[in-house]
PDB file of C-alpha atoms in Angstrom:
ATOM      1  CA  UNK N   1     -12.234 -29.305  -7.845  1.00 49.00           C
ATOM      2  CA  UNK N   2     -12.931 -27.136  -5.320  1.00 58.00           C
ATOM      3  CA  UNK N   3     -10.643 -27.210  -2.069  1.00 64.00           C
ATOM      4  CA  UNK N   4     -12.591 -24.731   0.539  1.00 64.00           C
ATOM      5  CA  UNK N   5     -12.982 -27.824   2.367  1.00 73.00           C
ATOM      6  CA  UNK N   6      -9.656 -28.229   2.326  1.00 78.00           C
ATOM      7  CA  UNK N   7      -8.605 -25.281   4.767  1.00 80.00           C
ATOM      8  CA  UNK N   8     -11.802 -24.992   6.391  1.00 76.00           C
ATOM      9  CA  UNK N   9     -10.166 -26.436   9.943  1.00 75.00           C
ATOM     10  CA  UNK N  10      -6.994 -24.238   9.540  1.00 76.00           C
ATOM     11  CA  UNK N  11      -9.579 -21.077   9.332  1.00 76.00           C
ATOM     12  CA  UNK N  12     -12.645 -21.927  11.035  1.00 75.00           C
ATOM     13  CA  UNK N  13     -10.959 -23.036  14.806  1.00 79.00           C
ATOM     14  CA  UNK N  14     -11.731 -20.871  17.403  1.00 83.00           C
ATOM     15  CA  UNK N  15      -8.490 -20.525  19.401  1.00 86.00           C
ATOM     16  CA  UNK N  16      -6.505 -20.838  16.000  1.00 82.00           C
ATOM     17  CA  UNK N  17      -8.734 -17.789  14.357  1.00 82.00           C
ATOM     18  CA  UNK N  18      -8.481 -15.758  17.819  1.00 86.00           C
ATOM     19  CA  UNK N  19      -4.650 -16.608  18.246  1.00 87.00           C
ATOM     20  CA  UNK N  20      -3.812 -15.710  14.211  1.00 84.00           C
ATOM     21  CA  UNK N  21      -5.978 -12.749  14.333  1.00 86.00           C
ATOM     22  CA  UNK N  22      -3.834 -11.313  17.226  1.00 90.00           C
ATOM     23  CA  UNK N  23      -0.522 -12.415  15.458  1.00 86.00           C
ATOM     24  CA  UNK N  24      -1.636 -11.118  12.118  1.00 86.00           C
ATOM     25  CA  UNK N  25      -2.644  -7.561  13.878  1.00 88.00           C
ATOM     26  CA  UNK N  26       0.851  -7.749  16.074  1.00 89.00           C
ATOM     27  CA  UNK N  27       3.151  -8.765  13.542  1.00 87.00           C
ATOM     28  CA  UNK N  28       1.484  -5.921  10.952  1.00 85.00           C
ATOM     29  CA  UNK N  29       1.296  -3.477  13.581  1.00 87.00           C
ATOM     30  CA  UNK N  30       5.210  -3.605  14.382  1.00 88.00           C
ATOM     31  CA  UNK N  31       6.214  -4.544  10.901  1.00 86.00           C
ATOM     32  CA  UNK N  32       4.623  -1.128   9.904  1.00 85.00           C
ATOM     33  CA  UNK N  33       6.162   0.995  12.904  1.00 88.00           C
ATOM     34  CA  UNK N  34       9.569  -0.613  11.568  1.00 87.00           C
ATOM     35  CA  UNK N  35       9.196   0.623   7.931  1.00 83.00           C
ATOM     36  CA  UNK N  36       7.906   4.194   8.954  1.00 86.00           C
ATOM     37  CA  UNK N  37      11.025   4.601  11.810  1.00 88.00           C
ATOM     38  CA  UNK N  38      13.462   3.450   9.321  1.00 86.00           C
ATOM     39  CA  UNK N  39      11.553   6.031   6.412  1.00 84.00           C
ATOM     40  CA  UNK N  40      11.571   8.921   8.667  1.00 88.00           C
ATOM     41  CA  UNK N  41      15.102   8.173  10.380  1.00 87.00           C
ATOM     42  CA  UNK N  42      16.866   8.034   6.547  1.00 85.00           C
ATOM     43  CA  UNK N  43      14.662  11.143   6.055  1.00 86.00           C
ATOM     44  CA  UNK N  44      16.193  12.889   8.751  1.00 88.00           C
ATOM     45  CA  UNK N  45      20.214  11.870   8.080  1.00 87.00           C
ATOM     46  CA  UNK N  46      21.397  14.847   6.671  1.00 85.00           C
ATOM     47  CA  UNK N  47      25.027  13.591   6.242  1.00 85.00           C
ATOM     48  CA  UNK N  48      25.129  12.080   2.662  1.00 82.00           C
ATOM     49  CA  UNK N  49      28.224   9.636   3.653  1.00 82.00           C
ATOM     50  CA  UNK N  50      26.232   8.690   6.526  1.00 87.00           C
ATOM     51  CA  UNK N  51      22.948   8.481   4.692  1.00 84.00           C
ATOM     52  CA  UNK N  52      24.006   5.692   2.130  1.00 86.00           C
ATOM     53  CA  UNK N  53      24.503   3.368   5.505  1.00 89.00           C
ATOM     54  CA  UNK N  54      21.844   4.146   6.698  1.00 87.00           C
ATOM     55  CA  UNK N  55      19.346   3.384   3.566  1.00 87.00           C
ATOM     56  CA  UNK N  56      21.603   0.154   3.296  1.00 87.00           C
ATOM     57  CA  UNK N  57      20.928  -0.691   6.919  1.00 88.00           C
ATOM     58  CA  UNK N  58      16.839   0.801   6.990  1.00 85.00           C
ATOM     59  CA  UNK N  59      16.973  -2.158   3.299  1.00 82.00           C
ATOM     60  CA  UNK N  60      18.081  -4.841   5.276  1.00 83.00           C
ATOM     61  CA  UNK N  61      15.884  -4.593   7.835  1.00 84.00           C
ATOM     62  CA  UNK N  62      12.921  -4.321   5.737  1.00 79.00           C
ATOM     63  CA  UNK N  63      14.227  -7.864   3.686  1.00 78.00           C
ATOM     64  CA  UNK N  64      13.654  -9.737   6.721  1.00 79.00           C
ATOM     65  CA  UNK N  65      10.439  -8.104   7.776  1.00 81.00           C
ATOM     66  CA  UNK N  66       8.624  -9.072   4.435  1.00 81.00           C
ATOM     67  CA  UNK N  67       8.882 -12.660   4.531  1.00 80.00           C
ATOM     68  CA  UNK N  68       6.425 -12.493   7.730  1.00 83.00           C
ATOM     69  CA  UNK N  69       4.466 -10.508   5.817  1.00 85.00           C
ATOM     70  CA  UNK N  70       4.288 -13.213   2.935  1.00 84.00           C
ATOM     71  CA  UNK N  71       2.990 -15.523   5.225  1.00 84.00           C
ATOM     72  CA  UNK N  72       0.541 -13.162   6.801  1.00 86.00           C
ATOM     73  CA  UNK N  73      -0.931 -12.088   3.065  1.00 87.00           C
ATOM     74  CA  UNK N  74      -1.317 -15.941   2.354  1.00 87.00           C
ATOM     75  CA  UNK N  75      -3.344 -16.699   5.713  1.00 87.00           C
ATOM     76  CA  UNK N  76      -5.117 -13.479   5.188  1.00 88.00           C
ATOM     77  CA  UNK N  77      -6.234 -14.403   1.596  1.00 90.00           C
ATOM     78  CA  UNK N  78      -6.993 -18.320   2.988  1.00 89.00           C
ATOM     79  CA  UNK N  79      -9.431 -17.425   5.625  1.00 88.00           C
ATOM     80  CA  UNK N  80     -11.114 -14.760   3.784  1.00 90.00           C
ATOM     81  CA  UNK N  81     -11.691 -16.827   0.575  1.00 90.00           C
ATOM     82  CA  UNK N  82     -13.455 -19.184   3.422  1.00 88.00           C
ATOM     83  CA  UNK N  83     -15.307 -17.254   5.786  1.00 86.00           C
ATOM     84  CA  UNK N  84     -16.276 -13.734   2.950  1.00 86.00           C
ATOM     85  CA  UNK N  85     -17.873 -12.982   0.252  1.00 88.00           C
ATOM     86  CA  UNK N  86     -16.029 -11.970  -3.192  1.00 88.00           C
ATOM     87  CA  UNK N  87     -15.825  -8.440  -4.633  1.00 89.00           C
ATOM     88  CA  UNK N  88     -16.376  -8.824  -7.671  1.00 90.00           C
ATOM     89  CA  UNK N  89     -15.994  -5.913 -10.062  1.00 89.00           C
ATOM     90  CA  UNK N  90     -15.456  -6.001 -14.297  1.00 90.00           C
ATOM     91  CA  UNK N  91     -11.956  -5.582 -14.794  1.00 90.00           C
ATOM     92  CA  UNK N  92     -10.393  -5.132 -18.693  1.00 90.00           C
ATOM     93  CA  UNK N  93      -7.791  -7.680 -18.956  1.00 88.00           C
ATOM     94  CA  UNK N  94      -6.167  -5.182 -21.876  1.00 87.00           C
ATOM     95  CA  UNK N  95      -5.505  -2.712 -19.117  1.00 89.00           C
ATOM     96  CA  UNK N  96      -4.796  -5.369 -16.284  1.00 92.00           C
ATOM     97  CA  UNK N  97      -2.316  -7.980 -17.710  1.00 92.00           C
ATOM     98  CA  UNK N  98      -0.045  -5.340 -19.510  1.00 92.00           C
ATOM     99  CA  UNK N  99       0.311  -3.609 -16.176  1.00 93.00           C
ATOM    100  CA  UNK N 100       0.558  -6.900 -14.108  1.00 94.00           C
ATOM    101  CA  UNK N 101       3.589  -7.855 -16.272  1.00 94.00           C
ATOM    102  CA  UNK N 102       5.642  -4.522 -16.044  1.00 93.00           C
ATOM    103  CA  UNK N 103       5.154  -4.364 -12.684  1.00 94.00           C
ATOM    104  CA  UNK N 104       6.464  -7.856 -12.642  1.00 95.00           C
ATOM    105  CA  UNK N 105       9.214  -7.432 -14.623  1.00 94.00           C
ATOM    106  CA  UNK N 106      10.333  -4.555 -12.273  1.00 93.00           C
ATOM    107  CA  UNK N 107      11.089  -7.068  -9.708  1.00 92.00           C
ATOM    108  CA  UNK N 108      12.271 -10.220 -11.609  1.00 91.00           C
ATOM    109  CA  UNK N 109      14.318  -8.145 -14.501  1.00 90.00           C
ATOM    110  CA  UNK N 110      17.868 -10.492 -15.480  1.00 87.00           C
ATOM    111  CA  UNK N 111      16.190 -13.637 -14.174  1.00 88.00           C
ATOM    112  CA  UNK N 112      13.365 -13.857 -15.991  1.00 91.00           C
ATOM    113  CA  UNK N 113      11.657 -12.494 -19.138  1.00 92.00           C
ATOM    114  CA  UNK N 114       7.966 -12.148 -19.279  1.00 93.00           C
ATOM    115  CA  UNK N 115       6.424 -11.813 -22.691  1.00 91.00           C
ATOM    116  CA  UNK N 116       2.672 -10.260 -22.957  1.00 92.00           C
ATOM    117  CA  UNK N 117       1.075 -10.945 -26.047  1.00 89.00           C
ATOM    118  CA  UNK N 118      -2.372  -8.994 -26.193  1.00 83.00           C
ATOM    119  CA  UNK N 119      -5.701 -10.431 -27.158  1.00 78.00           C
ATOM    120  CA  UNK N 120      -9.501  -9.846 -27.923  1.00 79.00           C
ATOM    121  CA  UNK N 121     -10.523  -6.606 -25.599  1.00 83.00           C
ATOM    122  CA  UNK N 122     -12.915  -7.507 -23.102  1.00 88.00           C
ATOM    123  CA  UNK N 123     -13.938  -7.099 -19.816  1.00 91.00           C
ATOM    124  CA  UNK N 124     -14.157  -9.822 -17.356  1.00 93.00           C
ATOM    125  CA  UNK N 125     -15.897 -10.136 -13.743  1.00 91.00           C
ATOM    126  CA  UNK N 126     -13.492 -10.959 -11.172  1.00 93.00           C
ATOM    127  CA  UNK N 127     -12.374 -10.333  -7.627  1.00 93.00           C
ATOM    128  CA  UNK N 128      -8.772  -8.530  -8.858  1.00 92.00           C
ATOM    129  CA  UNK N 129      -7.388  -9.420  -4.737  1.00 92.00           C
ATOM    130  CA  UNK N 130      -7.745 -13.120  -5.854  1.00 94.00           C
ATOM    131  CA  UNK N 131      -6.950 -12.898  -9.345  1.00 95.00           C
ATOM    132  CA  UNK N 132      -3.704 -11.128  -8.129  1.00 93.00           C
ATOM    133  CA  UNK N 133      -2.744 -14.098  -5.489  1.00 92.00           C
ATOM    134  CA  UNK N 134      -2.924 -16.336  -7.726  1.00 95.00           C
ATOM    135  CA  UNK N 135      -0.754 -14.482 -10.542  1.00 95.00           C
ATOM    136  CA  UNK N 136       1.831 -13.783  -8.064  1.00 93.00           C
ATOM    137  CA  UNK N 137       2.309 -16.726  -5.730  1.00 90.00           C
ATOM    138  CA  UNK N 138       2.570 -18.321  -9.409  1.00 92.00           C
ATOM    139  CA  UNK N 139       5.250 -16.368 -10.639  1.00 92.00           C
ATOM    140  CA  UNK N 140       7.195 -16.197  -7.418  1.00 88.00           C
ATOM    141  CA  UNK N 141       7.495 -20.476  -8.113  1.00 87.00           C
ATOM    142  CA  UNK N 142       8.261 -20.357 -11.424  1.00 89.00           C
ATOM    143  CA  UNK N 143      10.997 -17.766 -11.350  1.00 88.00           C
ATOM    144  CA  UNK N 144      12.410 -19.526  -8.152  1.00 84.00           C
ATOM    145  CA  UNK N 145      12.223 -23.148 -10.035  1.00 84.00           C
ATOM    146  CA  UNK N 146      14.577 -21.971 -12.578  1.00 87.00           C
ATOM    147  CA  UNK N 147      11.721 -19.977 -15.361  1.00 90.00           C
ATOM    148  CA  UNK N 148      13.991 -17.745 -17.625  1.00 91.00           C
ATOM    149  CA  UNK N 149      10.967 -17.134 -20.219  1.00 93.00           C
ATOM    150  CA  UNK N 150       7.265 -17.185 -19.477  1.00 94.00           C
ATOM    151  CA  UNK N 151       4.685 -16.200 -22.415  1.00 95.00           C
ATOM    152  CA  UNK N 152       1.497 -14.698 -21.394  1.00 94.00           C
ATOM    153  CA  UNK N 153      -1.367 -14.890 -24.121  1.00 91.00           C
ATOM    154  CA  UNK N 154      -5.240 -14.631 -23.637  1.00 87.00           C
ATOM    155  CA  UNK N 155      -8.267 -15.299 -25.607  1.00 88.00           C
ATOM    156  CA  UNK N 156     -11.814 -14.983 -25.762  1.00 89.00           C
ATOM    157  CA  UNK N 157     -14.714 -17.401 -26.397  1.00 86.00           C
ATOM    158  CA  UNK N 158     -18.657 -17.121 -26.310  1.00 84.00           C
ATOM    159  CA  UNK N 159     -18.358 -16.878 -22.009  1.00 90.00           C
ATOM    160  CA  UNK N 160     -15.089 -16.894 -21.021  1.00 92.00           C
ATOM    161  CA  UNK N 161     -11.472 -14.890 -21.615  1.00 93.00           C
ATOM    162  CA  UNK N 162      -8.631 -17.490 -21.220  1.00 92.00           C
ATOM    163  CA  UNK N 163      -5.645 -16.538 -20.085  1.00 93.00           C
ATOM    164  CA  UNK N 164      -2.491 -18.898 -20.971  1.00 94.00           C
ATOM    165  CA  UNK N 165       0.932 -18.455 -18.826  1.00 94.00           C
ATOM    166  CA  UNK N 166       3.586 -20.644 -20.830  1.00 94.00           C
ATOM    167  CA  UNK N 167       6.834 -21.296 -19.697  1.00 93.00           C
ATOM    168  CA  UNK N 168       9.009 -21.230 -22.869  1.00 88.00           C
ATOM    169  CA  UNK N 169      12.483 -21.950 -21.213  1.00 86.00           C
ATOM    170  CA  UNK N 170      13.214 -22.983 -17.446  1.00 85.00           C
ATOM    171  CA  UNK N 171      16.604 -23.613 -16.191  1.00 84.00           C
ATOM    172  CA  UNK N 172      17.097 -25.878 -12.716  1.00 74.00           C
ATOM    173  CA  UNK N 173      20.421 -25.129 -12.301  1.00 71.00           C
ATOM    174  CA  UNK N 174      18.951 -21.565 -11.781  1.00 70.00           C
ATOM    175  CA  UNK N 175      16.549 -22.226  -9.628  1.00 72.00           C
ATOM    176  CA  UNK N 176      16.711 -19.444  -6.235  1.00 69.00           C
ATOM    177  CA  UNK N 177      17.081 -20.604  -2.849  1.00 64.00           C
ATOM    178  CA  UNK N 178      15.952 -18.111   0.003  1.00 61.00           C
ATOM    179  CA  UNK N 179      17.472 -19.193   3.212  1.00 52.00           C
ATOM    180  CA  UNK N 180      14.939 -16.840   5.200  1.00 49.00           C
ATOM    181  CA  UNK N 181      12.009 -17.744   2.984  1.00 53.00           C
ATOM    182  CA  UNK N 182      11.925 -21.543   3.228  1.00 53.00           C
ATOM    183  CA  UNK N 183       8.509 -21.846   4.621  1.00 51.00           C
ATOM    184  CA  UNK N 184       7.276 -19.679   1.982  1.00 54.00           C
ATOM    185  CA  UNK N 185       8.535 -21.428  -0.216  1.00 61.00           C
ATOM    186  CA  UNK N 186       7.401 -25.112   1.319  1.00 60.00           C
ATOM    187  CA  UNK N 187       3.751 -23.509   0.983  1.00 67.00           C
ATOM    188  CA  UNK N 188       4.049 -22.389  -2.600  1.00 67.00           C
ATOM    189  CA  UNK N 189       5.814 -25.936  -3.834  1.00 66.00           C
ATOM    190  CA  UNK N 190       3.516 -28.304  -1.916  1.00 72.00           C
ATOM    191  CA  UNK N 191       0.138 -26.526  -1.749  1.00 82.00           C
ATOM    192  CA  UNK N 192      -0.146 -24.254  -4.746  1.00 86.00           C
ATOM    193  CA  UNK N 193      -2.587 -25.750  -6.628  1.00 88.00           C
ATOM    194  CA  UNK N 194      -5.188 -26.358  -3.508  1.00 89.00           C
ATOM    195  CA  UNK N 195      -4.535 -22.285  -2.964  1.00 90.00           C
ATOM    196  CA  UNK N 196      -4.679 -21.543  -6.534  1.00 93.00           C
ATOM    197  CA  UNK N 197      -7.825 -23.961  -6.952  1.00 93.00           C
ATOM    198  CA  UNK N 198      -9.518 -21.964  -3.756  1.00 92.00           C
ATOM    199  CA  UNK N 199      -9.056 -18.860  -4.724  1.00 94.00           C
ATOM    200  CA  UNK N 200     -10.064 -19.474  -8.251  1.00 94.00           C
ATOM    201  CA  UNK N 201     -13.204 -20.664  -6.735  1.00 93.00           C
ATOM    202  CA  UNK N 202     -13.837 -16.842  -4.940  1.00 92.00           C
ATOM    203  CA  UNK N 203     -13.851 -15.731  -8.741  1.00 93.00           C
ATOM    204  CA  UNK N 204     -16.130 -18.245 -10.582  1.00 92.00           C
ATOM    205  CA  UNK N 205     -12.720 -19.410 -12.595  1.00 94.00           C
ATOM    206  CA  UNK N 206     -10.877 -22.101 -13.868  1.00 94.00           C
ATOM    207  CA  UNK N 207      -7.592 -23.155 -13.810  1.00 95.00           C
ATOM    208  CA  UNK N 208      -5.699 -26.004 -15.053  1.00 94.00           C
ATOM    209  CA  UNK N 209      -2.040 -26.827 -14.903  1.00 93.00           C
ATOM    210  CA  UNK N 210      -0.049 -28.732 -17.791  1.00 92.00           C
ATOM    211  CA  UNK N 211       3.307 -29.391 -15.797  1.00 90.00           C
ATOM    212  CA  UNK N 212       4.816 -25.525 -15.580  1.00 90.00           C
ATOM    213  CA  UNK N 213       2.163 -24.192 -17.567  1.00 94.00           C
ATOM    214  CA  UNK N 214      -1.237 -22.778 -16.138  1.00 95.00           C
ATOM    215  CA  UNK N 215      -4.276 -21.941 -17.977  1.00 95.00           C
ATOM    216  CA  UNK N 216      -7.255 -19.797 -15.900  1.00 96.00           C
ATOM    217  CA  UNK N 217     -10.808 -19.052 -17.634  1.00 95.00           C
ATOM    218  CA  UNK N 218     -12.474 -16.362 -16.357  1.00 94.00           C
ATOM    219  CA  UNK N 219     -15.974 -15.558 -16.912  1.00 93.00           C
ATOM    220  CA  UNK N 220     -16.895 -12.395 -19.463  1.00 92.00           C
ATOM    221  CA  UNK N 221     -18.626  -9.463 -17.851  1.00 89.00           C
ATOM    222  CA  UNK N 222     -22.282  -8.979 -18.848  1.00 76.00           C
ATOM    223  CA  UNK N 223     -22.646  -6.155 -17.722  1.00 64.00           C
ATOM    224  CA  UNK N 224     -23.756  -6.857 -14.426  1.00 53.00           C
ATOM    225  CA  UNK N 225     -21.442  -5.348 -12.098  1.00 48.00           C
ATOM    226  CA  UNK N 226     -19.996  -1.944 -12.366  1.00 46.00           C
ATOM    227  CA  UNK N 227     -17.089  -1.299 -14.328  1.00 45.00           C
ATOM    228  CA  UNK N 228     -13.962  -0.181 -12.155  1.00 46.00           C
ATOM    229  CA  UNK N 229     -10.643  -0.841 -11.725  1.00 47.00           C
ATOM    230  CA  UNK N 230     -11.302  -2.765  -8.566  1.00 45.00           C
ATOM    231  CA  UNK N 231      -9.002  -2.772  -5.510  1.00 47.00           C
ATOM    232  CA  UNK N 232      -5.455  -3.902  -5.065  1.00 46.00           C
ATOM    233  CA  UNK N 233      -4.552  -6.451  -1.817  1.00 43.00           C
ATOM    234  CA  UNK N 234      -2.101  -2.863  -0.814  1.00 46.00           C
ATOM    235  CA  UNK N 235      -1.736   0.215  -2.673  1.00 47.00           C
ATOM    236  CA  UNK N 236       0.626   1.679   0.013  1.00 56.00           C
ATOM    237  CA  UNK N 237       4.225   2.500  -1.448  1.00 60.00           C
ATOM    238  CA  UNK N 238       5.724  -0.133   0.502  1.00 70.00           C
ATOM    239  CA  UNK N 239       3.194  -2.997   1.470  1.00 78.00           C
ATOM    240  CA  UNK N 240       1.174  -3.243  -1.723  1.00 84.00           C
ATOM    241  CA  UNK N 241       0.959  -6.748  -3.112  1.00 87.00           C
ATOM    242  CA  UNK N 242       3.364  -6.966  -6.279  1.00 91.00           C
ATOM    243  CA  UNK N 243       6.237  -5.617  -3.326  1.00 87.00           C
ATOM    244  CA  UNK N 244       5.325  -8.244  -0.423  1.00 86.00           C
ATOM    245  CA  UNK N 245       5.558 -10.736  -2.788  1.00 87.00           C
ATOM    246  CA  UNK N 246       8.229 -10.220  -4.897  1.00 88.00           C
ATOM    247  CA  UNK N 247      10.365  -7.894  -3.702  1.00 84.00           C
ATOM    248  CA  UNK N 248      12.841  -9.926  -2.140  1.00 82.00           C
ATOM    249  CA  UNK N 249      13.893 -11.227  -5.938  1.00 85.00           C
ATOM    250  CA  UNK N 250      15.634  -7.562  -6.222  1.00 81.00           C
ATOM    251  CA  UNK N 251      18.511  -9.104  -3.838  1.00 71.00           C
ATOM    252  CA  UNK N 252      19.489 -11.811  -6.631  1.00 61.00           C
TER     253      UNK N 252
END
């Protein structure tokens, strides 16, 4: 299934591209000023009494920036999986999956445990931006739906590595509830698999879902394309991907 068509009127509108475009460059624009006056005025509190208030206060104020953010990085990675080309690089899924999960577990440590179980070495060609999206948007629903124990295994056939997520234990009574982050949230729930299905799409993969479970097959590298480590959505401190996405979970 491919759902491009899908989103192409929410990207491809003329007044609603113009109008999110200025949004989008508004919204980042401030959002970053924020972050970098609140850095540099904890920076410059000298007073160490003082200073714990204000890194409390400069905290808070950067919780209720990022679910804009969220949004943004969703509409961002929409449009361009419509209207742009992939970047596809060879990425080894020994190097990529053992780091996606740490930096994972940084965020989602006593909620949820992430087992990585390694497979076959290999190299597969993907666009790591959409690879990522996927990845994340997924594990931001399971752990808020209640996952206490997700299994990560992947394998290797004659074209393809497959790469199973397994929930082994989910909990509803534990299921998280952002007040601030209910749109987010209503996006994730209702439309996951049509953004999951596009995006997988961008990266010549596919990806099936057995009720929490997901499965994605991504094509093996033949050498084609030049072996790098590709590019994260943000490799700033602050507003790299694994941080817009997930950070918020630190609060529970």
């Amino acid at each position: 299934m491919n759902n491009k068509g899908f989103f192409d009127n929410f990207v491809n509108d003329m007044f609603t591209n113009d109008y999110m475009a200025s949004m989008e460059f508004l919204l980042r624009y401030n959002i970053s000023a924020i972050v970098y006056y609140c850095q540099d005025f904890k920076d410059s509190t000298k007073d160490e009494n003082f200073k714990k208030d204000v890194t409390e206060f400069c905290e808070k104020i950067q919780k209720y920036s990022f679910p804009q953010l969220r949004m943004l990085e969703i509409y961002s990675a929409i449009k361009d999986a419509v209207q742009s080309d992939s970047d596809i690089s060879a990425q080894n899924l020994d190097v990529f999956l053992p780091d996606f999960v740490k930096r994972v577990k940084s965020y989602i440590v006593g909620k949820c445990d992430i087992e990585y179980i390694a497979g076959t070495s290999c190299f597969v060609s993907t666009d790591l931006r959409y690879l990522e999206f996927i990845l994340l948007m997924y594990t931001r629903k399971l752990v808020t739906d209640g996952a206490e124990k997700i299994e990560i295994t992947f394998s290797v056939d004659s074209k393809n590595a497959i790469i199973d997520f397994s929930v082994k234990k989910i909990m509803p009574e534990s299921r998280i509830y952002f007040e601030d982050d209910l749109m987010n949230r209503e996006v994730i729930i209702n439309h996951f698999d049509k953004l999951a299905d596009l995006w997988a799409n961008k990266i010549n993969a596919e990806i099936k879902f057995d009720g929490n479970d997901m499965k994605i097959k991504l094509p093996l590298d033949n050498g084609t394309v030049m072996h790098s480590k590709g590019k994260e959505l943000k490799t700033e401190p602050v507003f790299n991907s694994y941080n817009i996405m997930l950070s918020d979970f630190l609060d529970f």
